[in-house]
Amino acid sequence: MSSTTVDPTAGPAVDPAVDLGPQPSAATVLARTCRAEWSRLWTVRSTWWFALATAVTVLGLGLVLGIDVSDAPPDELPEGTAWRGGSITSTFGLYGLLALCAVAATADHATGGIVPTLQATPRRHVLVVARTVVVVAFATLLGSLVVAGSSVIVLGFAPEMGLPVDVGTDFLADVAYVYAASTLLAVGTGLLVRNTAGSLVAVLGAMLVLPLMLALLPFQWAVDAAGLLPGTGAMRLLAGEAPVPLSATAAGVTLGVWAAVAVVAGAVRLVHSDADR
C-alpha cells in the first residue's frame, strides 16, 4: 500500500510494541523539513533561472531609468527620490517571483516526486508549513534585494534625487509585504491546483490580466470587481496607483485575504487528499 492510499492525515504505521525511543519535537521535525525543502529548492535548475531573470529584469530596468534621468537637467528631474526607480521596477520583478513560486510548489506533483517526499515527511501539515516558509522567504528576500539594488543604480546616475533612509524603510516594507503576500498566493494556488501551467495562468490572471481588463470595461460591476482582486492591491502598494481607486489600507487587506485563502485551500488539499490526484 502506498502513502497515497492511506489516511493522509495520519503518520506512518507503528507497532506499539516496538520502542522507538524519544521522538523528535515538532520544532526539530520542522527544522529538518525546512532544510530538505531548501535543498530541493536550490537544486532545481528552474529556481535559479527564474531568480536570474528577475534580477536581470529589475536591475536592468533600474539601469535604463538611471541613464534616462542622468540626461535630465537638475530642475527637470522626476519627482520623488531614487526609491521611485525601485517602485517602477518592482512591479516587473513581481511576475518573475510569482512564476518561481508557482513552479516550486507544483514541480514534484508534475514529476511524481511528491510520493517519496511524503514518505520522507508523512506529517503533511509540517511539509505545508516548511514548503511555504522556505519558498516565500527566499522569493521575498530576493525581490526586496534586487528592488533596493535598482534604486541604488538610479541614485548612481542621479545623486541629486537622494536615497533617504526613512523613505526607503517605508517603501521596502511595502515591497516586502507585497512580495510575501503575492508569493503566498502563488504557493497556495500551486498546492491547490497541482499543475504548473494551471497555477501560472490562475496567478498571473488574478495579479495582472483581470485587474486591468475588468477596469477597462464600461460596467460598474466590472470596475468594482477589479478593486477586489489581489493584483489591484499589489499595484497600489508598489506603484502608488492602481487601475481603480483604492486606499493603501484596503489594498493591503485585499491582498492579505487572498493570500490567506489560497494558502489555507492549498494546505487543506495537500493534507486531506491523495497526493497524485
mmCIF file of C-alpha atoms in Angstrom:
data_model
loop_
_atom_site.group_PDB
_atom_site.id
_atom_site.type_symbol
_atom_site.label_atom_id
_atom_site.label_comp_id
_atom_site.label_asym_id
_atom_site.label_seq_id
_atom_site.Cartn_x
_atom_site.Cartn_y
_atom_site.Cartn_z
ATOM 1 C CA MET A 1 0.000 0.000 0.000
ATOM 2 C CA SER A 2 1.473 3.339 -0.973
ATOM 3 C CA SER A 3 1.354 6.551 1.056
ATOM 4 C CA THR A 4 -1.289 7.881 -1.315
ATOM 5 C CA THR A 5 -3.908 5.285 -0.308
ATOM 6 C CA VAL A 6 -3.776 5.608 3.473
ATOM 7 C CA ASP A 7 -5.313 8.305 5.604
ATOM 8 C CA PRO A 8 -3.194 11.302 4.566
ATOM 9 C CA THR A 9 -3.546 12.965 7.936
ATOM 10 C CA ALA A 10 -2.047 10.007 9.792
ATOM 11 C CA GLY A 11 1.639 9.367 10.312
ATOM 12 C CA PRO A 12 3.385 6.102 9.430
ATOM 13 C CA ALA A 13 2.022 2.890 10.938
ATOM 14 C CA VAL A 14 3.995 1.997 14.048
ATOM 15 C CA ASP A 15 3.831 -1.243 16.010
ATOM 16 C CA PRO A 16 3.109 -0.138 19.591
ATOM 17 C CA ALA A 17 5.264 -2.999 20.837
ATOM 18 C CA VAL A 18 8.354 -1.518 19.229
ATOM 19 C CA ASP A 19 10.244 1.030 21.354
ATOM 20 C CA LEU A 20 11.456 3.760 19.010
ATOM 21 C CA GLY A 21 12.952 5.847 21.772
ATOM 22 C CA PRO A 22 12.318 9.574 22.289
ATOM 23 C CA GLN A 23 10.501 11.162 19.361
ATOM 24 C CA PRO A 24 11.821 14.441 17.915
ATOM 25 C CA SER A 25 9.860 17.549 18.803
ATOM 26 C CA ALA A 26 7.660 19.300 16.274
ATOM 27 C CA ALA A 27 10.218 22.124 16.073
ATOM 28 C CA THR A 28 13.002 19.655 15.261
ATOM 29 C CA VAL A 29 10.922 17.983 12.553
ATOM 30 C CA LEU A 30 10.004 21.364 11.084
ATOM 31 C CA ALA A 31 13.647 22.476 11.036
ATOM 32 C CA ARG A 32 14.703 19.258 9.295
ATOM 33 C CA THR A 33 11.889 19.593 6.765
ATOM 34 C CA CYS A 34 12.831 23.216 6.071
ATOM 35 C CA ARG A 35 16.409 22.123 5.347
ATOM 36 C CA ALA A 36 15.107 19.439 2.982
ATOM 37 C CA GLU A 37 12.826 21.925 1.236
ATOM 38 C CA TRP A 38 15.678 24.392 0.863
ATOM 39 C CA SER A 39 17.844 21.672 -0.690
ATOM 40 C CA ARG A 40 15.022 20.796 -3.073
ATOM 41 C CA LEU A 41 14.557 24.462 -3.999
ATOM 42 C CA TRP A 42 18.156 25.403 -4.732
ATOM 43 C CA THR A 43 18.973 22.163 -6.536
ATOM 44 C CA VAL A 44 16.165 22.687 -9.069
ATOM 45 C CA ARG A 45 17.506 24.465 -12.136
ATOM 46 C CA SER A 46 14.279 26.401 -12.774
ATOM 47 C CA THR A 47 14.645 28.203 -9.442
ATOM 48 C CA TRP A 48 17.885 29.843 -10.472
ATOM 49 C CA TRP A 49 16.685 30.621 -13.982
ATOM 50 C CA PHE A 50 13.657 32.485 -12.596
ATOM 51 C CA ALA A 51 15.810 34.188 -9.953
ATOM 52 C CA LEU A 52 18.326 35.250 -12.592
ATOM 53 C CA ALA A 53 15.591 36.515 -14.929
ATOM 54 C CA THR A 54 14.010 38.519 -12.088
ATOM 55 C CA ALA A 55 17.316 40.076 -11.053
ATOM 56 C CA VAL A 56 18.327 40.932 -14.627
ATOM 57 C CA THR A 57 14.908 42.464 -15.342
ATOM 58 C CA VAL A 58 14.725 44.626 -12.222
ATOM 59 C CA LEU A 59 18.365 45.731 -12.217
ATOM 60 C CA GLY A 60 18.353 46.226 -15.989
ATOM 61 C CA LEU A 61 15.289 48.449 -15.812
ATOM 62 C CA GLY A 62 16.958 50.366 -12.984
ATOM 63 C CA LEU A 63 19.929 50.934 -15.278
ATOM 64 C CA VAL A 64 17.651 52.176 -18.065
ATOM 65 C CA LEU A 65 15.860 54.545 -15.702
ATOM 66 C CA GLY A 66 19.175 55.787 -14.329
ATOM 67 C CA ILE A 67 20.533 56.533 -17.792
ATOM 68 C CA ASP A 68 17.280 58.306 -18.683
ATOM 69 C CA VAL A 69 17.293 60.620 -15.647
ATOM 70 C CA SER A 70 21.038 61.297 -15.938
ATOM 71 C CA ASP A 71 20.384 63.327 -19.102
ATOM 72 C CA ALA A 72 17.712 65.495 -17.460
ATOM 73 C CA PRO A 73 18.614 68.985 -16.168
ATOM 74 C CA PRO A 74 18.529 69.252 -12.358
ATOM 75 C CA ASP A 75 15.318 71.299 -12.455
ATOM 76 C CA GLU A 76 13.607 68.661 -14.630
ATOM 77 C CA LEU A 77 14.369 65.548 -12.571
ATOM 78 C CA PRO A 78 11.352 63.320 -11.859
ATOM 79 C CA GLU A 79 9.501 63.977 -8.618
ATOM 80 C CA GLY A 80 10.478 61.841 -5.648
ATOM 81 C CA THR A 81 13.680 60.172 -4.588
ATOM 82 C CA ALA A 82 15.709 57.437 -6.223
ATOM 83 C CA TRP A 83 13.410 54.961 -4.450
ATOM 84 C CA ARG A 84 10.918 55.879 -7.173
ATOM 85 C CA GLY A 85 13.093 53.915 -9.589
ATOM 86 C CA GLY A 86 12.717 50.816 -7.418
ATOM 87 C CA SER A 87 8.974 51.419 -7.241
ATOM 88 C CA ILE A 88 8.693 51.308 -11.031
ATOM 89 C CA THR A 89 10.838 48.198 -11.435
ATOM 90 C CA SER A 90 9.283 46.290 -8.523
ATOM 91 C CA THR A 91 6.098 45.593 -10.457
ATOM 92 C CA PHE A 92 8.061 43.808 -13.186
ATOM 93 C CA GLY A 93 10.024 41.807 -10.625
ATOM 94 C CA LEU A 94 6.806 40.588 -9.030
ATOM 95 C CA TYR A 95 5.854 38.454 -12.011
ATOM 96 C CA GLY A 96 9.184 36.609 -12.064
ATOM 97 C CA LEU A 97 8.774 35.786 -8.377
ATOM 98 C CA LEU A 98 5.217 34.539 -8.913
ATOM 99 C CA ALA A 99 6.429 32.174 -11.635
ATOM 100 C CA LEU A 100 9.288 30.955 -9.435
ATOM 101 C CA CYS A 101 6.922 30.149 -6.561
ATOM 102 C CA ALA A 102 4.239 28.517 -8.708
ATOM 103 C CA VAL A 103 6.825 26.190 -10.271
ATOM 104 C CA ALA A 104 8.446 25.431 -6.900
ATOM 105 C CA ALA A 105 5.053 24.476 -5.393
ATOM 106 C CA THR A 106 3.986 22.204 -8.252
ATOM 107 C CA ALA A 107 7.225 20.691 -9.591
ATOM 108 C CA ASP A 108 7.189 17.447 -7.613
ATOM 109 C CA HIS A 109 3.478 16.912 -8.317
ATOM 110 C CA ALA A 110 4.289 17.028 -12.039
ATOM 111 C CA THR A 111 7.193 14.584 -11.738
ATOM 112 C CA GLY A 112 5.664 12.253 -9.143
ATOM 113 C CA GLY A 113 8.334 13.259 -6.656
ATOM 114 C CA ILE A 114 5.632 14.173 -4.152
ATOM 115 C CA VAL A 115 5.208 10.466 -3.255
ATOM 116 C CA PRO A 116 8.766 9.933 -1.909
ATOM 117 C CA THR A 117 8.572 13.403 -0.372
ATOM 118 C CA LEU A 118 5.536 12.368 1.656
ATOM 119 C CA GLN A 119 7.131 9.053 2.550
ATOM 120 C CA ALA A 120 10.064 11.010 3.998
ATOM 121 C CA THR A 121 7.768 13.604 5.621
ATOM 122 C CA PRO A 122 4.484 11.861 6.472
ATOM 123 C CA ARG A 123 3.350 14.762 8.662
ATOM 124 C CA ARG A 124 1.758 16.695 5.845
ATOM 125 C CA HIS A 125 0.964 19.808 7.829
ATOM 126 C CA VAL A 126 4.691 20.110 8.606
ATOM 127 C CA LEU A 127 5.502 19.801 4.906
ATOM 128 C CA VAL A 128 2.985 22.540 4.071
ATOM 129 C CA VAL A 129 4.499 24.939 6.605
ATOM 130 C CA ALA A 130 8.093 24.169 5.608
ATOM 131 C CA ARG A 131 7.475 24.447 1.874
ATOM 132 C CA THR A 132 5.546 27.697 2.255
ATOM 133 C CA VAL A 133 8.070 29.320 4.599
ATOM 134 C CA VAL A 134 11.141 28.375 2.550
ATOM 135 C CA VAL A 135 9.781 29.361 -0.851
ATOM 136 C CA VAL A 136 8.125 32.594 0.282
ATOM 137 C CA ALA A 137 11.103 33.716 2.392
ATOM 138 C CA PHE A 138 13.534 33.107 -0.480
ATOM 139 C CA ALA A 139 11.388 34.935 -3.030
ATOM 140 C CA THR A 140 10.656 37.871 -0.711
ATOM 141 C CA LEU A 141 14.318 38.349 0.223
ATOM 142 C CA LEU A 142 15.461 38.070 -3.379
ATOM 143 C CA GLY A 143 12.839 40.528 -4.617
ATOM 144 C CA SER A 144 13.495 43.094 -1.895
ATOM 145 C CA LEU A 145 17.252 42.991 -2.505
ATOM 146 C CA VAL A 146 17.039 43.499 -6.262
ATOM 147 C CA VAL A 147 14.493 46.331 -5.866
ATOM 148 C CA ALA A 148 16.816 48.055 -3.404
ATOM 149 C CA GLY A 149 19.682 47.487 -5.870
ATOM 150 C CA SER A 150 17.638 49.034 -8.660
ATOM 151 C CA SER A 151 17.106 52.167 -6.562
ATOM 152 C CA VAL A 152 20.832 52.371 -5.822
ATOM 153 C CA ILE A 153 21.574 52.185 -9.557
ATOM 154 C CA VAL A 154 19.205 55.115 -10.205
ATOM 155 C CA LEU A 155 20.938 57.060 -7.429
ATOM 156 C CA GLY A 156 24.299 56.405 -9.086
ATOM 157 C CA PHE A 157 23.144 58.251 -12.212
ATOM 158 C CA ALA A 158 21.190 60.982 -10.395
ATOM 159 C CA PRO A 159 22.691 61.597 -6.925
ATOM 160 C CA GLU A 160 20.620 64.779 -6.685
ATOM 161 C CA MET A 161 17.495 62.646 -6.160
ATOM 162 C CA GLY A 162 18.837 61.217 -2.924
ATOM 163 C CA LEU A 163 18.032 57.953 -1.163
ATOM 164 C CA PRO A 164 16.652 58.911 2.284
ATOM 165 C CA VAL A 165 16.580 56.118 4.824
ATOM 166 C CA ASP A 166 13.167 56.936 6.277
ATOM 167 C CA VAL A 167 11.502 56.887 2.866
ATOM 168 C CA GLY A 168 13.355 53.704 1.965
ATOM 169 C CA THR A 169 12.284 51.936 5.145
ATOM 170 C CA ASP A 170 8.601 52.530 4.433
ATOM 171 C CA PHE A 171 8.989 51.706 0.755
ATOM 172 C CA LEU A 172 10.905 48.448 1.290
ATOM 173 C CA ALA A 173 8.407 47.403 3.987
ATOM 174 C CA ASP A 174 5.617 47.748 1.412
ATOM 175 C CA VAL A 175 7.680 45.841 -1.170
ATOM 176 C CA ALA A 176 8.393 43.017 1.278
ATOM 177 C CA TYR A 177 4.705 42.796 2.262
ATOM 178 C CA VAL A 178 3.506 42.695 -1.343
ATOM 179 C CA TYR A 179 6.129 40.133 -2.345
ATOM 180 C CA ALA A 180 5.414 37.937 0.697
ATOM 181 C CA ALA A 181 1.621 38.055 0.256
ATOM 182 C CA SER A 182 1.793 37.581 -3.523
ATOM 183 C CA THR A 183 4.172 34.619 -3.314
ATOM 184 C CA LEU A 184 1.982 33.110 -0.573
ATOM 185 C CA LEU A 185 -0.843 33.341 -3.090
ATOM 186 C CA ALA A 186 1.304 31.612 -5.715
ATOM 187 C CA VAL A 187 2.382 28.790 -3.386
ATOM 188 C CA GLY A 188 -1.169 28.257 -2.126
ATOM 189 C CA THR A 189 -2.529 28.164 -5.657
ATOM 190 C CA GLY A 190 0.185 25.703 -6.665
ATOM 191 C CA LEU A 191 -0.641 23.380 -3.757
ATOM 192 C CA LEU A 192 -4.326 23.604 -4.642
ATOM 193 C CA VAL A 193 -4.114 23.202 -8.428
ATOM 194 C CA ARG A 194 -1.046 20.859 -8.519
ATOM 195 C CA ASN A 195 -0.375 21.783 -12.124
ATOM 196 C CA THR A 196 2.338 24.221 -13.164
ATOM 197 C CA ALA A 197 0.611 25.655 -16.237
ATOM 198 C CA GLY A 198 -2.729 25.930 -14.468
ATOM 199 C CA SER A 199 -1.162 27.639 -11.471
ATOM 200 C CA LEU A 200 0.689 30.149 -13.632
ATOM 201 C CA VAL A 201 -2.463 31.022 -15.572
ATOM 202 C CA ALA A 202 -4.519 31.434 -12.393
ATOM 203 C CA VAL A 203 -1.952 33.523 -10.520
ATOM 204 C CA LEU A 204 -0.893 35.774 -13.383
ATOM 205 C CA GLY A 205 -4.548 36.205 -14.376
ATOM 206 C CA ALA A 206 -5.535 37.337 -10.872
ATOM 207 C CA MET A 207 -2.460 39.524 -10.437
ATOM 208 C CA LEU A 208 -2.103 41.124 -13.872
ATOM 209 C CA VAL A 209 -4.644 40.342 -16.575
ATOM 210 C CA LEU A 210 -8.021 40.504 -14.823
ATOM 211 C CA PRO A 211 -7.445 43.744 -12.848
ATOM 212 C CA LEU A 212 -6.503 45.640 -15.998
ATOM 213 C CA MET A 213 -9.146 44.023 -18.212
ATOM 214 C CA LEU A 214 -12.056 44.491 -15.790
ATOM 215 C CA ALA A 215 -11.082 48.081 -15.012
ATOM 216 C CA LEU A 216 -11.326 48.960 -18.717
ATOM 217 C CA LEU A 217 -14.827 47.513 -19.201
ATOM 218 C CA PRO A 218 -17.699 50.060 -19.349
ATOM 219 C CA PHE A 219 -19.592 48.387 -16.492
ATOM 220 C CA GLN A 220 -19.540 49.490 -12.865
ATOM 221 C CA TRP A 221 -19.736 45.892 -11.609
ATOM 222 C CA ALA A 222 -16.559 45.076 -13.559
ATOM 223 C CA VAL A 223 -14.733 48.064 -12.091
ATOM 224 C CA ASP A 224 -15.899 47.086 -8.599
ATOM 225 C CA ALA A 225 -14.709 43.521 -9.188
ATOM 226 C CA ALA A 226 -11.298 44.771 -10.325
ATOM 227 C CA GLY A 227 -10.909 46.540 -6.984
ATOM 228 C CA LEU A 228 -11.395 43.237 -5.168
ATOM 229 C CA LEU A 229 -8.612 41.377 -6.994
ATOM 230 C CA PRO A 230 -5.166 40.830 -5.431
ATOM 231 C CA GLY A 231 -3.320 42.329 -8.383
ATOM 232 C CA THR A 232 -5.063 45.659 -7.858
ATOM 233 C CA GLY A 233 -3.856 45.780 -4.272
ATOM 234 C CA ALA A 234 -0.298 44.849 -5.298
ATOM 235 C CA MET A 235 -0.159 47.601 -7.948
ATOM 236 C CA ARG A 236 -1.484 50.160 -5.478
ATOM 237 C CA LEU A 237 1.152 49.383 -2.861
ATOM 238 C CA LEU A 238 4.103 49.017 -5.267
ATOM 239 C CA ALA A 239 3.455 51.789 -7.756
ATOM 240 C CA GLY A 240 1.219 54.078 -5.683
ATOM 241 C CA GLU A 241 -1.617 53.759 -8.176
ATOM 242 C CA ALA A 242 -3.963 51.065 -9.450
ATOM 243 C CA PRO A 243 -6.459 50.515 -12.288
ATOM 244 C CA VAL A 244 -9.224 51.561 -9.866
ATOM 245 C CA PRO A 245 -9.014 53.952 -6.874
ATOM 246 C CA LEU A 246 -8.024 52.062 -3.730
ATOM 247 C CA SER A 247 -6.636 53.188 -0.378
ATOM 248 C CA ALA A 248 -3.379 51.704 0.868
ATOM 249 C CA THR A 249 -5.160 50.015 3.769
ATOM 250 C CA ALA A 250 -7.776 48.461 1.521
ATOM 251 C CA ALA A 251 -5.049 47.334 -0.872
ATOM 252 C CA GLY A 252 -3.121 45.611 1.903
ATOM 253 C CA VAL A 253 -6.193 43.905 3.337
ATOM 254 C CA THR A 254 -7.380 42.722 -0.076
ATOM 255 C CA LEU A 255 -4.003 41.214 -0.931
ATOM 256 C CA GLY A 256 -3.612 39.625 2.502
ATOM 257 C CA VAL A 257 -7.053 37.994 2.431
ATOM 258 C CA TRP A 258 -6.399 36.467 -0.995
ATOM 259 C CA ALA A 259 -3.034 35.123 0.168
ATOM 260 C CA ALA A 260 -4.510 33.600 3.341
ATOM 261 C CA VAL A 261 -7.397 31.960 1.485
ATOM 262 C CA ALA A 262 -5.069 30.478 -1.144
ATOM 263 C CA VAL A 263 -2.643 29.026 1.411
ATOM 264 C CA VAL A 264 -5.418 27.538 3.541
ATOM 265 C CA ALA A 265 -7.100 25.998 0.485
ATOM 266 C CA GLY A 266 -3.805 24.560 -0.776
ATOM 267 C CA ALA A 267 -2.919 23.197 2.661
ATOM 268 C CA VAL A 268 -6.317 21.544 3.100
ATOM 269 C CA ARG A 269 -5.970 19.755 -0.223
ATOM 270 C CA LEU A 270 -2.439 18.532 0.465
ATOM 271 C CA VAL A 271 -3.309 17.317 3.967
ATOM 272 C CA HIS A 272 -6.651 15.683 3.226
ATOM 273 C CA SER A 273 -6.427 14.272 -0.307
ATOM 274 C CA ASP A 274 -4.253 11.807 -2.180
ATOM 275 C CA ALA A 275 -1.084 13.411 -3.460
ATOM 276 C CA ASP A 276 -1.306 12.027 -7.016
ATOM 277 C CA ARG A 277 -4.791 13.337 -7.827
#
